[in-house]
């Protein structure tokens, strides 16, 4: 296993451990040594890769999106369009257990941080792209936030129809 692959694997182990621990207690009561022990890695591995516990959650959400997008052969992964709305909602529905855990612990900003990192244009993007990305990341987060709080009552297809009605 190469160094980059090893690092990604260890970061995912830490993220999985933290999410597992969040199911039983709030983030404030979870220690870095506890996360490392649950992940079966050294404590320094955490500090080598992350500065905060919330950063670990954001990292995991981004990795889950990248993996899901790869598996589903999603071409446009970092820009929202009405054509890919269904993909956005299907992905989030596929990780609903994780999202519900995050919400039970009042860690919603980690979800927005993941959106922002996925959707913001690369350095040097034009002004229009920056504003557009910010608009969609806040808007999508708002819709997802409401959907989660309502218990995922609508299907991903219904959610994509709702957003189309809003934007068109």
PDB file of C-alpha atoms in Angstrom:
ATOM      1  CA  UNK A   1       0.000   0.000   0.000  1.00  0.00           C
ATOM      2  CA  UNK A   2       1.457   3.383  -0.980  1.00  0.00           C
ATOM      3  CA  UNK A   3       1.930   6.214   1.500  1.00  0.00           C
ATOM      4  CA  UNK A   4      -0.973   8.313   0.144  1.00  0.00           C
ATOM      5  CA  UNK A   5      -3.300   5.294   0.211  1.00  0.00           C
ATOM      6  CA  UNK A   6      -2.172   4.445   3.746  1.00  0.00           C
ATOM      7  CA  UNK A   7      -2.807   8.005   4.897  1.00  0.00           C
ATOM      8  CA  UNK A   8      -6.300   8.033   3.353  1.00  0.00           C
ATOM      9  CA  UNK A   9      -7.061   4.665   4.930  1.00  0.00           C
ATOM     10  CA  UNK A  10      -5.976   5.859   8.383  1.00  0.00           C
ATOM     11  CA  UNK A  11      -7.966   9.086   8.029  1.00  0.00           C
ATOM     12  CA  UNK A  12     -11.052   7.050   7.134  1.00  0.00           C
ATOM     13  CA  UNK A  13     -10.460   4.801  10.153  1.00  0.00           C
ATOM     14  CA  UNK A  14     -10.393   7.870  12.391  1.00  0.00           C
ATOM     15  CA  UNK A  15     -13.544   9.244  10.766  1.00  0.00           C
ATOM     16  CA  UNK A  16     -15.398   5.957  11.109  1.00  0.00           C
ATOM     17  CA  UNK A  17     -14.335   5.732  14.754  1.00  0.00           C
ATOM     18  CA  UNK A  18     -15.561   9.244  15.508  1.00  0.00           C
ATOM     19  CA  UNK A  19     -18.923   8.623  13.835  1.00  0.00           C
ATOM     20  CA  UNK A  20     -19.289   5.397  15.803  1.00  0.00           C
ATOM     21  CA  UNK A  21     -18.541   7.240  19.056  1.00  0.00           C
ATOM     22  CA  UNK A  22     -20.992  10.032  18.169  1.00  0.00           C
ATOM     23  CA  UNK A  23     -23.787   7.497  18.236  1.00  0.00           C
ATOM     24  CA  UNK A  24     -23.322   7.122  21.980  1.00  0.00           C
ATOM     25  CA  UNK A  25     -22.104  10.511  23.206  1.00  0.00           C
ATOM     26  CA  UNK A  26     -21.653  14.171  22.250  1.00  0.00           C
ATOM     27  CA  UNK A  27     -18.495  15.316  20.496  1.00  0.00           C
ATOM     28  CA  UNK A  28     -17.419  17.379  23.513  1.00  0.00           C
ATOM     29  CA  UNK A  29     -17.154  14.197  25.586  1.00  0.00           C
ATOM     30  CA  UNK A  30     -15.137  12.311  22.963  1.00  0.00           C
ATOM     31  CA  UNK A  31     -11.377  12.566  23.341  1.00  0.00           C
ATOM     32  CA  UNK A  32      -8.739  12.269  20.643  1.00  0.00           C
ATOM     33  CA  UNK A  33      -7.130   9.292  22.427  1.00  0.00           C
ATOM     34  CA  UNK A  34     -10.555   7.611  22.487  1.00  0.00           C
ATOM     35  CA  UNK A  35     -10.987   8.183  18.738  1.00  0.00           C
ATOM     36  CA  UNK A  36      -7.501   6.827  18.055  1.00  0.00           C
ATOM     37  CA  UNK A  37      -8.080   3.778  20.249  1.00  0.00           C
ATOM     38  CA  UNK A  38     -11.430   3.048  18.574  1.00  0.00           C
ATOM     39  CA  UNK A  39      -9.748   3.413  15.173  1.00  0.00           C
ATOM     40  CA  UNK A  40      -6.840   1.225  16.306  1.00  0.00           C
ATOM     41  CA  UNK A  41      -4.282   3.861  15.325  1.00  0.00           C
ATOM     42  CA  UNK A  42      -1.813   5.994  17.242  1.00  0.00           C
ATOM     43  CA  UNK A  43      -2.910   9.320  18.687  1.00  0.00           C
ATOM     44  CA  UNK A  44      -0.301  11.142  16.608  1.00  0.00           C
ATOM     45  CA  UNK A  45      -2.049   9.894  13.462  1.00  0.00           C
ATOM     46  CA  UNK A  46      -4.987  12.104  14.374  1.00  0.00           C
ATOM     47  CA  UNK A  47      -2.855  15.215  14.879  1.00  0.00           C
ATOM     48  CA  UNK A  48      -0.801  14.531  11.763  1.00  0.00           C
ATOM     49  CA  UNK A  49      -3.965  14.629   9.650  1.00  0.00           C
ATOM     50  CA  UNK A  50      -6.536  16.790  11.451  1.00  0.00           C
ATOM     51  CA  UNK A  51      -6.687  19.826  13.681  1.00  0.00           C
ATOM     52  CA  UNK A  52     -10.254  19.390  15.001  1.00  0.00           C
ATOM     53  CA  UNK A  53     -12.798  16.628  15.487  1.00  0.00           C
ATOM     54  CA  UNK A  54     -15.296  18.424  13.253  1.00  0.00           C
ATOM     55  CA  UNK A  55     -12.719  18.457  10.453  1.00  0.00           C
ATOM     56  CA  UNK A  56     -12.742  14.642  10.648  1.00  0.00           C
ATOM     57  CA  UNK A  57     -16.489  14.553   9.981  1.00  0.00           C
ATOM     58  CA  UNK A  58     -16.235  16.975   7.068  1.00  0.00           C
ATOM     59  CA  UNK A  59     -13.437  14.851   5.601  1.00  0.00           C
ATOM     60  CA  UNK A  60     -15.610  11.729   5.849  1.00  0.00           C
ATOM     61  CA  UNK A  61     -18.563  13.380   4.123  1.00  0.00           C
ATOM     62  CA  UNK A  62     -16.333  14.493   1.254  1.00  0.00           C
ATOM     63  CA  UNK A  63     -14.820  11.000   0.902  1.00  0.00           C
ATOM     64  CA  UNK A  64     -18.284   9.435   0.924  1.00  0.00           C
ATOM     65  CA  UNK A  65     -19.368  11.801  -1.856  1.00  0.00           C
ATOM     66  CA  UNK A  66     -16.242  11.115  -3.931  1.00  0.00           C
ATOM     67  CA  UNK A  67     -16.691   7.356  -3.569  1.00  0.00           C
ATOM     68  CA  UNK A  68     -20.432   7.485  -4.335  1.00  0.00           C
ATOM     69  CA  UNK A  69     -19.866   9.737  -7.358  1.00  0.00           C
ATOM     70  CA  UNK A  70     -17.184   7.379  -8.667  1.00  0.00           C
ATOM     71  CA  UNK A  71     -19.378   4.298  -8.190  1.00  0.00           C
ATOM     72  CA  UNK A  72     -22.307   6.011  -9.923  1.00  0.00           C
ATOM     73  CA  UNK A  73     -20.131   7.431 -12.705  1.00  0.00           C
ATOM     74  CA  UNK A  74     -21.134  11.017 -11.937  1.00  0.00           C
ATOM     75  CA  UNK A  75     -19.368  13.271 -14.425  1.00  0.00           C
ATOM     76  CA  UNK A  76     -20.047  16.682 -12.847  1.00  0.00           C
ATOM     77  CA  UNK A  77     -19.055  16.253  -9.204  1.00  0.00           C
ATOM     78  CA  UNK A  78     -18.312  19.749  -8.004  1.00  0.00           C
ATOM     79  CA  UNK A  79     -21.006  21.847  -9.611  1.00  0.00           C
ATOM     80  CA  UNK A  80     -24.736  21.688  -9.048  1.00  0.00           C
ATOM     81  CA  UNK A  81     -27.066  21.632 -12.034  1.00  0.00           C
ATOM     82  CA  UNK A  82     -30.765  20.845 -12.272  1.00  0.00           C
ATOM     83  CA  UNK A  83     -29.784  17.750 -14.242  1.00  0.00           C
ATOM     84  CA  UNK A  84     -27.776  16.328 -11.342  1.00  0.00           C
ATOM     85  CA  UNK A  85     -30.214  17.259  -8.549  1.00  0.00           C
ATOM     86  CA  UNK A  86     -31.410  13.659  -8.258  1.00  0.00           C
ATOM     87  CA  UNK A  87     -27.798  12.514  -7.741  1.00  0.00           C
ATOM     88  CA  UNK A  88     -27.345  14.995  -4.915  1.00  0.00           C
ATOM     89  CA  UNK A  89     -30.442  13.789  -3.089  1.00  0.00           C
ATOM     90  CA  UNK A  90     -29.801  10.093  -3.760  1.00  0.00           C
ATOM     91  CA  UNK A  91     -26.297  10.434  -2.329  1.00  0.00           C
ATOM     92  CA  UNK A  92     -27.528  12.139   0.821  1.00  0.00           C
ATOM     93  CA  UNK A  93     -30.291   9.591   1.223  1.00  0.00           C
ATOM     94  CA  UNK A  94     -27.673   6.826   0.968  1.00  0.00           C
ATOM     95  CA  UNK A  95     -25.841   8.284   3.999  1.00  0.00           C
ATOM     96  CA  UNK A  96     -28.937   9.238   5.955  1.00  0.00           C
ATOM     97  CA  UNK A  97     -27.839   7.287   9.064  1.00  0.00           C
ATOM     98  CA  UNK A  98     -24.615   9.306   9.242  1.00  0.00           C
ATOM     99  CA  UNK A  99     -26.478  12.565   8.610  1.00  0.00           C
ATOM    100  CA  UNK A 100     -28.996  11.757  11.327  1.00  0.00           C
ATOM    101  CA  UNK A 101     -26.142  11.070  13.767  1.00  0.00           C
ATOM    102  CA  UNK A 102     -24.509  14.383  12.826  1.00  0.00           C
ATOM    103  CA  UNK A 103     -27.800  16.212  13.353  1.00  0.00           C
ATOM    104  CA  UNK A 104     -28.532  14.514  16.675  1.00  0.00           C
ATOM    105  CA  UNK A 105     -25.212  15.938  17.871  1.00  0.00           C
ATOM    106  CA  UNK A 106     -25.864  19.442  16.456  1.00  0.00           C
ATOM    107  CA  UNK A 107     -22.920  19.223  14.051  1.00  0.00           C
ATOM    108  CA  UNK A 108     -24.717  20.585  10.973  1.00  0.00           C
ATOM    109  CA  UNK A 109     -21.842  22.969  10.109  1.00  0.00           C
ATOM    110  CA  UNK A 110     -19.731  19.936   9.186  1.00  0.00           C
ATOM    111  CA  UNK A 111     -22.249  19.124   6.464  1.00  0.00           C
ATOM    112  CA  UNK A 112     -22.114  22.647   5.078  1.00  0.00           C
ATOM    113  CA  UNK A 113     -18.304  22.635   5.242  1.00  0.00           C
ATOM    114  CA  UNK A 114     -18.272  19.483   3.116  1.00  0.00           C
ATOM    115  CA  UNK A 115     -20.649  21.093   0.586  1.00  0.00           C
ATOM    116  CA  UNK A 116     -18.516  24.180   0.417  1.00  0.00           C
ATOM    117  CA  UNK A 117     -15.299  22.242  -0.153  1.00  0.00           C
ATOM    118  CA  UNK A 118     -16.882  20.092  -2.855  1.00  0.00           C
ATOM    119  CA  UNK A 119     -18.689  22.898  -4.647  1.00  0.00           C
ATOM    120  CA  UNK A 120     -16.318  25.857  -4.480  1.00  0.00           C
ATOM    121  CA  UNK A 121     -14.444  26.378  -7.736  1.00  0.00           C
ATOM    122  CA  UNK A 122     -10.737  25.809  -7.782  1.00  0.00           C
ATOM    123  CA  UNK A 123      -8.420  28.707  -7.104  1.00  0.00           C
ATOM    124  CA  UNK A 124      -8.578  31.243  -9.909  1.00  0.00           C
ATOM    125  CA  UNK A 125     -12.200  30.631 -10.876  1.00  0.00           C
ATOM    126  CA  UNK A 126     -14.040  33.670 -12.174  1.00  0.00           C
ATOM    127  CA  UNK A 127     -16.234  35.842  -9.987  1.00  0.00           C
ATOM    128  CA  UNK A 128     -19.481  34.512 -11.473  1.00  0.00           C
ATOM    129  CA  UNK A 129     -18.495  30.899 -10.682  1.00  0.00           C
ATOM    130  CA  UNK A 130     -17.606  31.840  -7.096  1.00  0.00           C
ATOM    131  CA  UNK A 131     -20.962  33.519  -6.470  1.00  0.00           C
ATOM    132  CA  UNK A 132     -22.871  30.755  -8.221  1.00  0.00           C
ATOM    133  CA  UNK A 133     -21.124  28.039  -6.198  1.00  0.00           C
ATOM    134  CA  UNK A 134     -21.784  29.864  -2.952  1.00  0.00           C
ATOM    135  CA  UNK A 135     -25.449  30.391  -3.889  1.00  0.00           C
ATOM    136  CA  UNK A 136     -25.998  26.716  -4.662  1.00  0.00           C
ATOM    137  CA  UNK A 137     -24.023  25.424  -1.692  1.00  0.00           C
ATOM    138  CA  UNK A 138     -26.104  27.510   0.748  1.00  0.00           C
ATOM    139  CA  UNK A 139     -29.346  26.737  -1.071  1.00  0.00           C
ATOM    140  CA  UNK A 140     -28.690  23.013  -1.239  1.00  0.00           C
ATOM    141  CA  UNK A 141     -27.617  22.937   2.364  1.00  0.00           C
ATOM    142  CA  UNK A 142     -30.882  24.663   3.288  1.00  0.00           C
ATOM    143  CA  UNK A 143     -32.931  22.085   1.411  1.00  0.00           C
ATOM    144  CA  UNK A 144     -30.941  19.184   2.829  1.00  0.00           C
ATOM    145  CA  UNK A 145     -31.180  20.661   6.317  1.00  0.00           C
ATOM    146  CA  UNK A 146     -34.964  20.850   6.078  1.00  0.00           C
ATOM    147  CA  UNK A 147     -35.188  17.364   4.531  1.00  0.00           C
ATOM    148  CA  UNK A 148     -33.154  15.841   7.358  1.00  0.00           C
ATOM    149  CA  UNK A 149     -35.164  17.693  10.012  1.00  0.00           C
ATOM    150  CA  UNK A 150     -38.360  16.367   8.413  1.00  0.00           C
ATOM    151  CA  UNK A 151     -37.035  12.817   8.680  1.00  0.00           C
ATOM    152  CA  UNK A 152     -36.272  12.298   4.974  1.00  0.00           C
ATOM    153  CA  UNK A 153     -40.032  12.097   4.359  1.00  0.00           C
ATOM    154  CA  UNK A 154     -39.740  12.814   0.643  1.00  0.00           C
ATOM    155  CA  UNK A 155     -37.930  10.569  -1.791  1.00  0.00           C
ATOM    156  CA  UNK A 156     -34.793  11.805  -3.568  1.00  0.00           C
ATOM    157  CA  UNK A 157     -36.895  12.097  -6.732  1.00  0.00           C
ATOM    158  CA  UNK A 158     -39.475  14.254  -4.952  1.00  0.00           C
ATOM    159  CA  UNK A 159     -36.690  16.449  -3.573  1.00  0.00           C
ATOM    160  CA  UNK A 160     -35.197  16.951  -7.032  1.00  0.00           C
ATOM    161  CA  UNK A 161     -38.656  17.946  -8.295  1.00  0.00           C
ATOM    162  CA  UNK A 162     -38.986  20.461  -5.435  1.00  0.00           C
ATOM    163  CA  UNK A 163     -35.677  22.102  -6.274  1.00  0.00           C
ATOM    164  CA  UNK A 164     -36.545  22.278  -9.956  1.00  0.00           C
ATOM    165  CA  UNK A 165     -39.758  24.120  -9.095  1.00  0.00           C
ATOM    166  CA  UNK A 166     -37.838  26.540  -6.874  1.00  0.00           C
ATOM    167  CA  UNK A 167     -35.083  27.312  -9.384  1.00  0.00           C
ATOM    168  CA  UNK A 168     -37.054  27.365 -12.633  1.00  0.00           C
TER     169      UNK A 168
END
